[in-house]
Tab-separated table of C-alpha atoms in Angstrom:
chain	number	residue	atom	x	y	z
N	1	MET	CA	0.000	0.000	0.000
N	2	THR	CA	1.361	3.425	-0.894
N	3	GLU	CA	0.941	6.422	1.363
N	4	SER	CA	-1.451	8.066	-1.068
N	5	GLN	CA	-3.885	5.155	-0.906
N	6	ALA	CA	-6.698	5.203	1.621
N	7	ALA	CA	-6.784	2.505	4.233
N	8	VAL	CA	-9.629	-0.010	3.980
N	9	PRO	CA	-12.056	0.065	6.926
N	10	ALA	CA	-11.666	-2.980	9.105
N	11	PRO	CA	-13.065	-4.164	12.436
N	12	GLY	CA	-11.020	-4.461	15.585
N	13	ARG	CA	-9.103	-2.097	17.789
N	14	VAL	CA	-6.129	-1.645	15.407
N	15	GLN	CA	-7.147	0.586	12.531
N	16	GLY	CA	-5.377	2.796	10.021
N	17	ALA	CA	-5.326	6.529	10.601
N	18	ALA	CA	-7.670	7.145	7.679
N	19	VAL	CA	-10.170	4.707	9.183
N	20	ALA	CA	-9.968	6.118	12.685
N	21	PHE	CA	-10.581	9.688	11.624
N	22	GLY	CA	-13.098	9.031	8.864
N	23	GLU	CA	-13.612	11.326	5.908
N	24	PRO	CA	-11.796	14.622	6.645
N	25	SER	CA	-13.776	17.844	6.718
N	26	ARG	CA	-12.848	20.855	4.631
N	27	ARG	CA	-11.156	22.431	7.629
N	28	GLN	CA	-9.136	19.280	8.245
N	29	ARG	CA	-8.081	19.142	4.597
N	30	TRP	CA	-6.844	22.718	4.849
N	31	SER	CA	-4.900	21.927	8.006
N	32	ARG	CA	-3.331	18.898	6.336
N	33	ARG	CA	-2.277	20.883	3.280
N	34	THR	CA	-0.865	23.633	5.499
N	35	LEU	CA	1.213	21.062	7.367
N	36	GLU	CA	2.382	19.568	4.060
N	37	ILE	CA	3.648	22.964	2.925
N	38	GLY	CA	5.379	23.269	6.283
N	39	LEU	CA	7.037	19.873	5.779
N	40	PHE	CA	8.339	21.070	2.424
N	41	CYS	CA	9.743	24.246	4.002
N	42	LEU	CA	11.357	22.321	6.866
N	43	PRO	CA	14.310	20.892	4.876
N	44	ALA	CA	14.071	23.287	1.931
N	45	LEU	CA	14.760	26.444	3.945
N	46	LEU	CA	16.792	24.999	6.829
N	47	ILE	CA	20.300	26.072	5.770
N	48	SER	CA	19.846	27.602	2.330
N	49	THR	CA	17.979	30.643	3.698
N	50	PRO	CA	18.275	32.807	6.831
N	51	TRP	CA	14.777	31.716	7.961
N	52	GLY	CA	15.776	28.248	9.160
N	53	LEU	CA	12.962	26.450	10.967
N	54	GLY	CA	10.787	29.556	11.294
N	55	PRO	CA	8.418	28.970	8.337
N	56	PHE	CA	7.814	25.340	9.329
N	57	ALA	CA	7.047	26.314	12.923
N	58	ALA	CA	4.616	29.025	11.799
N	59	LEU	CA	2.795	26.712	9.378
N	60	ALA	CA	2.604	23.925	11.968
N	61	ILE	CA	0.959	26.332	14.418
N	62	VAL	CA	-1.555	27.388	11.754
N	63	ALA	CA	-2.332	23.747	10.931
N	64	PHE	CA	-2.876	22.994	14.610
N	65	ALA	CA	-5.132	26.036	15.030
N	66	LEU	CA	-7.272	24.934	12.081
N	67	SER	CA	-8.002	21.461	13.487
N	68	PRO	CA	-6.891	21.031	17.111
N	69	GLY	CA	-9.402	18.222	17.576
N	70	LEU	CA	-7.294	15.918	15.410
N	71	ILE	CA	-4.603	15.934	18.077
N	72	VAL	CA	-7.099	14.637	20.640
N	73	GLN	CA	-8.224	11.878	18.282
N	74	GLY	CA	-4.634	10.999	17.481
N	75	TRP	CA	-3.758	10.763	21.169
N	76	ARG	CA	-6.574	8.260	21.699
N	77	GLU	CA	-5.111	6.140	18.933
N	78	VAL	CA	-1.371	6.205	19.648
N	79	GLY	CA	-0.822	8.025	22.911
N	80	ARG	CA	0.527	4.853	24.459
N	81	GLU	CA	3.127	4.556	21.671
N	82	LEU	CA	4.565	7.952	22.639
N	83	ARG	CA	5.164	7.265	26.328
N	84	TRP	CA	8.892	6.522	25.948
N	85	LEU	CA	9.483	9.680	23.901
N	86	ILE	CA	7.588	11.733	26.462
N	87	ALA	CA	9.594	10.190	29.293
N	88	MET	CA	12.866	10.852	27.452
N	89	ALA	CA	11.999	14.502	26.811
N	90	ALA	CA	10.777	14.981	30.395
N	91	VAL	CA	13.919	13.506	31.974
N	92	ALA	CA	16.157	15.623	29.745
N	93	ALA	CA	14.127	18.735	30.612
N	94	VAL	CA	14.394	18.054	34.366
N	95	VAL	CA	18.167	17.612	34.136
N	96	VAL	CA	18.581	20.752	32.034
N	97	LEU	CA	16.312	22.894	34.211
N	98	TYR	CA	17.988	21.751	37.426
N	99	SER	CA	21.397	22.663	36.037
N	100	LYS	CA	20.148	26.025	34.778
N	101	LEU	CA	18.542	26.947	38.105
N	102	HIS	CA	21.258	25.485	40.340
N	103	PHE	CA	24.050	27.364	38.571
N	104	ASP	CA	21.910	30.385	37.629
N	105	VAL	CA	22.977	30.362	33.980
N	106	ARG	CA	21.215	32.177	31.145
N	107	TRP	CA	17.984	30.748	29.751
N	108	ARG	CA	19.502	30.633	26.280
N	109	GLU	CA	21.834	27.863	27.476
N	110	ALA	CA	18.848	25.675	28.348
N	111	ASP	CA	16.700	26.637	25.381
N	112	ASN	CA	18.352	24.373	22.804
N	113	ARG	CA	17.952	21.260	24.965
N	114	LEU	CA	14.399	22.084	26.080
N	115	ARG	CA	13.237	21.961	22.458
N	116	LEU	CA	13.234	18.197	22.830
N	117	LEU	CA	9.879	18.667	24.585
N	118	THR	CA	8.312	19.310	21.164
N	119	LEU	CA	9.420	15.909	19.807
N	120	PRO	CA	6.396	13.848	20.977
N	121	PHE	CA	4.007	16.580	19.820
N	122	PHE	CA	5.327	16.553	16.252
N	123	ALA	CA	5.119	12.750	16.186
N	124	LEU	CA	1.485	12.956	17.248
N	125	MET	CA	0.740	15.740	14.771
N	126	ILE	CA	2.114	13.806	11.802
N	127	TYR	CA	0.122	10.740	12.788
N	128	ALA	CA	-3.109	12.683	13.316
N	129	TYR	CA	-3.022	15.034	10.303
N	130	ARG	CA	-1.814	12.379	7.806
N	131	PRO	CA	0.312	14.607	5.504
N	132	SER	CA	1.968	13.148	2.413
N	133	ARG	CA	5.592	12.172	2.922
N	134	ARG	CA	6.415	13.311	-0.614
N	135	TRP	CA	6.413	16.968	0.475
N	136	LEU	CA	9.197	16.269	2.953
N	137	TRP	CA	11.284	14.464	0.339
N	138	ALA	CA	10.811	17.249	-2.241
N	139	GLY	CA	11.822	19.845	0.341
N	140	ALA	CA	15.013	17.913	1.097
N	141	LEU	CA	15.987	17.971	-2.599
N	142	VAL	CA	15.418	21.715	-2.810
N	143	GLY	CA	17.303	22.233	0.446
N	144	LEU	CA	20.358	20.301	-0.759
N	145	ALA	CA	20.446	22.108	-4.104
N	146	GLY	CA	20.017	25.485	-2.418
N	147	ALA	CA	22.722	24.745	0.145
N	148	PHE	CA	25.161	23.792	-2.616
N	149	GLY	CA	24.416	27.049	-4.453
N	150	VAL	CA	25.020	29.090	-1.303
N	151	ALA	CA	28.223	27.154	-0.507
N	152	LEU	CA	29.570	27.597	-4.027
N	153	PHE	CA	28.850	31.331	-3.927
N	154	GLN	CA	30.494	31.767	-0.531
N	155	VAL	CA	33.684	29.916	-1.454
N	156	GLY	CA	33.770	31.693	-4.818
N	157	THR	CA	33.645	35.078	-3.088
N	158	GLY	CA	36.561	34.321	-0.784
N	159	VAL	CA	35.022	32.697	2.297
N	160	ASP	CA	37.449	30.114	3.699
N	161	ARG	CA	34.794	27.527	4.525
N	162	ALA	CA	31.186	27.451	3.350
N	163	LEU	CA	28.760	27.908	6.227
N	164	GLY	CA	25.461	28.752	4.547
N	165	TRP	CA	23.276	30.858	6.818
N	166	THR	CA	24.423	29.078	9.978
N	167	ALA	CA	27.512	31.164	10.875
N	168	ASN	CA	29.299	27.863	11.589
N	169	ALA	CA	30.804	25.566	8.956
N	170	ILE	CA	30.503	22.468	11.163
N	171	VAL	CA	26.813	23.096	11.860
N	172	PHE	CA	26.292	23.640	8.116
N	173	ALA	CA	27.888	20.264	7.314
N	174	ASP	CA	25.964	18.451	10.075
N	175	ALA	CA	22.682	19.810	8.745
N	176	LEU	CA	23.636	18.762	5.209
N	177	ILE	CA	24.149	15.144	6.279
N	178	ALA	CA	20.760	15.198	8.013
N	179	LEU	CA	19.109	16.472	4.820
N	180	ILE	CA	20.804	13.720	2.814
N	181	VAL	CA	19.269	11.161	5.191
N	182	VAL	CA	15.801	12.632	4.582
N	183	ALA	CA	16.307	12.685	0.796
N	184	VAL	CA	17.612	9.108	0.585
N	185	PHE	CA	15.265	7.297	2.948
N	186	THR	CA	11.962	9.093	2.277
N	187	ARG	CA	12.366	8.745	-1.491
N	188	PRO	CA	9.150	7.747	-3.291
N	189	SER	CA	9.279	4.876	-5.760
N	190	GLY	CA	10.748	5.799	-9.129
N	191	GLU	CA	12.502	8.971	-7.948
N	192	LEU	CA	16.061	7.675	-7.921
N	193	LEU	CA	17.582	10.130	-10.415
N	194	TRP	CA	16.536	13.375	-8.719
N	195	THR	CA	17.450	11.987	-5.312
N	196	THR	CA	20.924	11.025	-6.509
N	197	LEU	CA	21.572	14.396	-8.124
N	198	ALA	CA	20.450	16.304	-5.026
N	199	CYS	CA	22.569	14.127	-2.731
N	200	ALA	CA	25.593	14.649	-4.992
N	201	LEU	CA	25.120	18.401	-4.594
N	202	GLY	CA	24.820	17.888	-0.851
N	203	VAL	CA	28.107	15.979	-0.708
N	204	GLY	CA	29.712	18.756	-2.751
N	205	ALA	CA	28.484	21.323	-0.243
N	206	VAL	CA	29.917	19.224	2.612
N	207	ALA	CA	33.300	19.234	0.867
N	208	LEU	CA	33.134	23.023	0.474
N	209	SER	CA	32.406	23.375	4.198
N	210	GLY	CA	35.798	21.857	5.012
N	211	SER	CA	34.257	19.896	7.869
N	212	ARG	CA	35.874	16.492	8.388
N	213	GLY	CA	33.888	15.170	11.332
N	214	VAL	CA	30.762	14.546	9.243
N	215	TRP	CA	32.314	11.998	6.876
N	216	PRO	CA	31.621	9.025	9.206
N	217	GLY	CA	27.964	10.100	9.181
N	218	LEU	CA	27.939	10.148	5.398
N	219	ALA	CA	29.530	6.689	5.373
N	220	ILE	CA	26.663	5.413	7.556
N	221	VAL	CA	24.118	6.756	5.054
N	222	LEU	CA	25.896	5.113	2.114
N	223	VAL	CA	26.425	1.763	3.828
N	224	VAL	CA	22.833	1.470	5.094
N	225	GLY	CA	21.514	2.643	1.729
N	226	LEU	CA	23.603	-0.026	0.046
N	227	ILE	CA	22.360	-2.766	2.377
N	228	VAL	CA	18.646	-2.006	2.026
N	229	SER	CA	18.548	-1.033	-1.647
N	230	GLY	CA	18.110	-3.324	-4.615
N	231	GLY	CA	18.240	-3.255	-8.406
N	232	ARG	CA	19.299	0.073	-9.927
N	233	ALA	CA	19.508	1.713	-6.516
N	234	ARG	CA	22.073	-0.824	-5.292
N	235	LYS	CA	24.210	-0.453	-8.423
N	236	LEU	CA	24.077	3.304	-8.074
N	237	SER	CA	24.999	3.084	-4.379
N	238	TRP	CA	28.085	1.053	-5.256
N	239	THR	CA	29.031	3.595	-7.916
N	240	VAL	CA	28.607	6.562	-5.565
N	241	LEU	CA	30.574	4.785	-2.822
N	242	ALA	CA	33.438	3.983	-5.201
N	243	VAL	CA	33.570	7.526	-6.614
N	244	LEU	CA	33.489	9.024	-3.108
N	245	ALA	CA	36.271	6.727	-1.884
N	246	LEU	CA	38.382	7.557	-4.935
N	247	GLY	CA	37.783	11.285	-4.486
N	248	LEU	CA	38.752	11.183	-0.819
N	249	THR	CA	41.893	9.196	-1.606
N	250	ILE	CA	42.956	11.658	-4.288
N	251	SER	CA	42.211	14.617	-2.034
N	252	TRP	CA	44.227	12.997	0.762
N	253	TRP	CA	47.420	12.476	-1.225
N	254	VAL	CA	47.283	15.058	-4.001
N	255	GLY	CA	47.499	18.781	-3.402
N	256	GLY	CA	45.117	21.210	-4.996
N	257	PRO	CA	42.124	23.471	-4.306
N	258	LEU	CA	39.778	20.610	-3.388
N	259	ALA	CA	42.279	19.024	-1.017
N	260	GLN	CA	42.868	22.390	0.630
N	261	GLN	CA	39.144	23.052	0.921
N	262	MET	CA	38.528	19.648	2.504
N	263	ARG	CA	41.563	20.158	4.793
N	264	MET	CA	42.720	16.599	4.151
N	265	GLN	CA	46.430	17.380	4.059
N	266	GLU	CA	46.020	19.444	7.222
N	267	LEU	CA	44.550	16.362	8.897
N	268	VAL	CA	47.585	14.282	7.868
N	269	SER	CA	49.873	16.923	9.366
N	270	ASP	CA	47.797	17.087	12.573
N	271	VAL	CA	47.938	13.322	13.052
N	272	ASP	CA	51.687	13.330	12.542
N	273	ARG	CA	52.131	16.100	15.126
N	274	VAL	CA	49.968	14.224	17.628
N	275	LYS	CA	52.125	11.106	17.209
N	276	ARG	CA	55.224	13.170	17.968
N	277	GLY	CA	53.565	14.612	21.063
N	278	ASN	CA	54.090	18.289	20.173
N	279	ASP	CA	50.643	19.237	18.924
N	280	HIS	CA	48.760	21.843	20.915
N	281	GLU	CA	47.769	24.410	18.306
N	282	SER	CA	46.013	22.498	15.502
N	283	SER	CA	42.320	21.735	15.172
N	284	LEU	CA	42.872	18.089	16.126
N	285	GLY	CA	45.127	19.032	19.040
N	286	ALA	CA	42.567	21.525	20.367
N	287	ARG	CA	39.821	18.881	20.262
N	288	MET	CA	41.942	16.397	22.172
N	289	THR	CA	42.663	19.052	24.786
N	290	LEU	CA	38.940	19.787	25.113
N	291	LEU	CA	38.130	16.122	25.639
N	292	GLU	CA	40.784	15.849	28.342
N	293	LEU	CA	39.395	18.941	30.057
N	294	ALA	CA	35.852	17.549	29.900
N	295	ARG	CA	36.980	14.210	31.336
N	296	ASP	CA	38.824	15.864	34.208
N	297	THR	CA	35.861	18.163	34.886
N	298	PHE	CA	33.484	15.207	35.102
N	299	VAL	CA	35.818	13.428	37.537
N	300	GLU	CA	35.946	16.556	39.719
N	301	HIS	CA	32.174	17.249	39.564
N	302	PRO	CA	30.500	13.879	38.880
N	303	LEU	CA	27.048	14.710	40.236
N	304	THR	CA	26.280	18.177	38.882
N	305	GLY	CA	29.035	19.125	36.444
N	306	VAL	CA	29.934	22.805	36.179
N	307	GLY	CA	26.598	23.997	34.849
N	308	ILE	CA	24.840	23.757	31.516
N	309	GLY	CA	26.501	25.885	28.846
N	310	SER	CA	29.367	26.721	31.205
N	311	PHE	CA	32.187	24.684	29.677
N	312	GLU	CA	33.681	27.932	28.430
N	313	LYS	CA	34.684	28.737	32.022
N	314	VAL	CA	36.714	25.528	32.134
N	315	VAL	CA	38.489	26.473	28.907
N	316	LEU	CA	39.261	30.018	30.062
N	317	ALA	CA	40.752	28.687	33.312
N	318	THR	CA	43.448	26.702	31.479
N	319	PRO	CA	47.077	27.892	31.282
N	320	GLN	CA	46.698	28.250	27.504
N	321	CYS	CA	44.232	31.091	28.058
N	322	ALA	CA	46.253	32.913	30.696
N	323	PRO	CA	48.024	36.231	29.907
N	324	PRO	CA	50.240	37.446	28.437
N	325	ALA	CA	49.865	35.260	25.323
N	326	PRO	CA	46.572	33.348	25.354
N	327	ARG	CA	45.658	31.006	22.486
N	328	ILE	CA	43.032	33.195	20.901
N	329	GLY	CA	41.336	30.507	18.817
N	330	PHE	CA	41.328	27.858	21.518
N	331	CYS	CA	40.005	30.229	24.181
N	332	LYS	CA	36.934	31.010	22.069
N	333	LEU	CA	35.759	27.387	22.156
N	334	GLY	CA	32.717	27.291	24.409
N	335	HIS	CA	31.872	23.589	24.382
N	336	ALA	CA	33.650	20.249	24.448
N	337	HIS	CA	33.096	19.358	20.767
N	338	SER	CA	31.554	16.032	21.776
N	339	ASP	CA	28.014	15.353	22.989
N	340	THR	CA	28.890	12.791	25.629
N	341	PHE	CA	31.799	14.769	27.065
N	342	GLU	CA	29.855	18.051	26.975
N	343	TRP	CA	26.822	16.727	28.855
N	344	ALA	CA	28.987	14.854	31.374
N	345	ALA	CA	31.213	17.855	32.108
N	346	THR	CA	28.395	20.391	32.381
N	347	MET	CA	25.588	18.306	33.966
N	348	GLY	CA	27.436	15.390	35.554
N	349	LEU	CA	26.088	11.844	35.695
N	350	PRO	CA	22.448	12.968	35.176
N	351	GLY	CA	23.539	14.728	31.984
N	352	LEU	CA	25.345	11.618	30.807
N	353	ILE	CA	22.216	9.519	31.375
N	354	ALA	CA	20.084	12.134	29.619
N	355	ILE	CA	22.187	12.291	26.439
N	356	PHE	CA	22.271	8.496	26.246
N	357	GLY	CA	18.479	8.463	26.498
N	358	ILE	CA	18.080	11.196	23.895
N	359	TYR	CA	19.835	9.008	21.352
N	360	LEU	CA	19.195	5.427	22.446
N	361	ILE	CA	15.446	5.606	23.138
N	362	PRO	CA	14.499	6.889	19.640
N	363	LEU	CA	17.016	4.445	18.165
N	364	SER	CA	15.345	1.488	19.895
N	365	LEU	CA	11.854	2.704	18.968
N	366	PHE	CA	12.728	2.999	15.275
N	367	ALA	CA	14.412	-0.420	15.390
N	368	ARG	CA	11.235	-1.873	16.896
N	369	ARG	CA	9.154	-0.360	14.090
N	370	LEU	CA	11.481	-1.922	11.541
N	371	ARG	CA	11.074	-5.357	13.130
N	372	MET	CA	7.306	-4.985	13.113
N	373	GLN	CA	7.205	-4.122	9.407
N	374	ALA	CA	8.715	-7.008	7.510
N	375	VAL	CA	8.551	-5.641	3.971
N	376	GLY	CA	7.406	-2.650	1.963
N	377	ARG	CA	8.255	0.999	1.497
N	378	SER	CA	6.396	1.811	4.703
N	379	ARG	CA	9.573	0.692	6.498
N	380	SER	CA	11.485	3.588	4.951
N	381	THR	CA	10.444	6.260	7.453
N	382	ALA	CA	11.375	4.022	10.381
N	383	LEU	CA	14.687	3.387	8.643
N	384	ALA	CA	15.096	7.117	7.991
N	385	GLY	CA	14.601	7.863	11.676
N	386	LEU	CA	17.045	5.163	12.723
N	387	VAL	CA	19.748	6.383	10.315
N	388	LEU	CA	19.159	10.008	11.337
N	389	VAL	CA	19.820	9.125	14.985
N	390	LEU	CA	22.931	7.149	14.001
N	391	VAL	CA	24.210	10.118	11.993
N	392	TYR	CA	23.673	12.448	14.963
N	393	ILE	CA	25.566	10.014	17.191
N	394	ALA	CA	28.447	9.866	14.688
N	395	CYS	CA	28.599	13.646	14.267
N	396	GLY	CA	28.244	14.059	18.025
N	397	LEU	CA	31.586	12.339	18.518
N	398	THR	CA	33.363	15.485	17.274
N	399	GLN	CA	30.726	18.164	17.787
N	400	SER	CA	28.368	19.186	20.596
N	401	MET	CA	25.172	18.882	18.567
N	402	PHE	CA	22.822	20.301	21.188
N	403	ALA	CA	24.998	23.342	21.787
N	404	HIS	CA	23.663	24.777	18.510
N	405	GLN	CA	20.046	25.822	18.159
N	406	LEU	CA	19.577	24.861	14.513
N	407	ILE	CA	20.676	21.235	14.605
N	408	ALA	CA	19.283	20.689	18.114
N	409	SER	CA	15.866	21.894	16.961
N	410	PHE	CA	16.087	19.884	13.748
N	411	TYR	CA	16.702	16.711	15.752
N	412	ALA	CA	13.646	17.314	17.927
N	413	VAL	CA	11.407	18.095	14.960
N	414	MET	CA	12.667	15.490	12.497
N	415	VAL	CA	12.804	12.555	14.909
N	416	GLY	CA	9.224	13.385	15.884
N	417	VAL	CA	8.157	13.692	12.250
N	418	MET	CA	9.753	10.381	11.275
N	419	TYR	CA	8.238	8.543	14.221
N	420	GLY	CA	4.821	9.988	13.411
N	421	PHE	CA	5.072	8.735	9.821
N	422	ALA	CA	6.263	5.326	11.035
N	423	LEU	CA	3.323	5.035	13.443
N	424	ARG	CA	0.801	5.998	10.804
N	425	GLU	CA	2.165	3.642	8.175
N	426	SER	CA	2.291	0.817	10.699
N	427	ARG	CA	-1.384	1.322	11.561
N	428	GLU	CA	-2.388	1.521	7.900
N	429	ASN	CA	-0.526	-1.707	7.146
N	430	ALA	CA	-2.169	-3.420	10.101
N	431	ALA	CA	-5.590	-2.277	8.884
N	432	GLY	CA	-4.837	-3.567	5.386
N	433	ARG	CA	-4.025	-7.032	6.751
N	434	THR	CA	-7.213	-7.429	8.815
């Protein structure tokens, strides 16, 4: 059954969303279409425009205002399926709020993490309003093409590293990988060509960003895509993987503009300096120093950490930042450049438990949905959610993902959206089998 087909009414407690809600009214159809436009804007405008998530949020509010009763009906259907997501978001919120109030830090430091509270709501909204998944996929293609255009313009006009509208090249690259996940795993049948072209542009934009920590995330997307694909898609996946591996190898060993932009030779030099034990100034050396600081901070403050968003104080207290010759670049780093280390150092053991839950609970829920759905394209949204979480985990090894509003918010929204689609498709499949 495709997502555009209506579910067939069937007896029993388990019914498809279309069955449960009956024929939609005119007002409900308007709310659904409004949400669909919002889903298009979500990936399309995320990093290729200065508006980010704003248009999606506004359209989602309008859709909710048009038909708030659908949320109530949806809760009756799948409220029980959301209990783990609600518990995860609540525990994370309690940990964050305690740290904010205990250390009296600014609200902006807690804001990024508190956006996880919206995750169960967006899951419920997608289930209840039944938007077409195709809008989300189309928006991802537009977003990747737009991001590549912005990146190409920025590098062409003299910017060292493309950063889109994010003001941070690493955040730009992280968001690009997330958009590639959406494009690849929400692809409708027969749309392989456009998906491939858009993803190629996305990979090009990643290269122009000069960010190296996102490549493991991209490898996860390619490997999973290769495993689950078949026919033309599998052949194309092998081709893309081979071309990417060849390109990275050439960029690693051969000098030139692309190698410089991707900072591959710089990475070779950094690794060599680390092996000799005299590296304290490079990007790699700075990250290793940050991880050591975060580890020591957690050991010293295992129960509470030093306060959410306060890792900068730890950095500024180091000898490297003392007068008369502080390391200017290093002393501007305000987080640990790793999710696990950041949450442990700033919120102690409760923070460590919270970040594990933020990743592992959605991961297990998507894996459960995959096991429940043996075959069919309806598995793709569950797979998309699972791969998205894996990509965030991989990128979170070298970047504090929730220290940045854009990618923290995108995680909360997109994980909720994917789980909502997975719930709806699961119910529709169950209804079709009865």
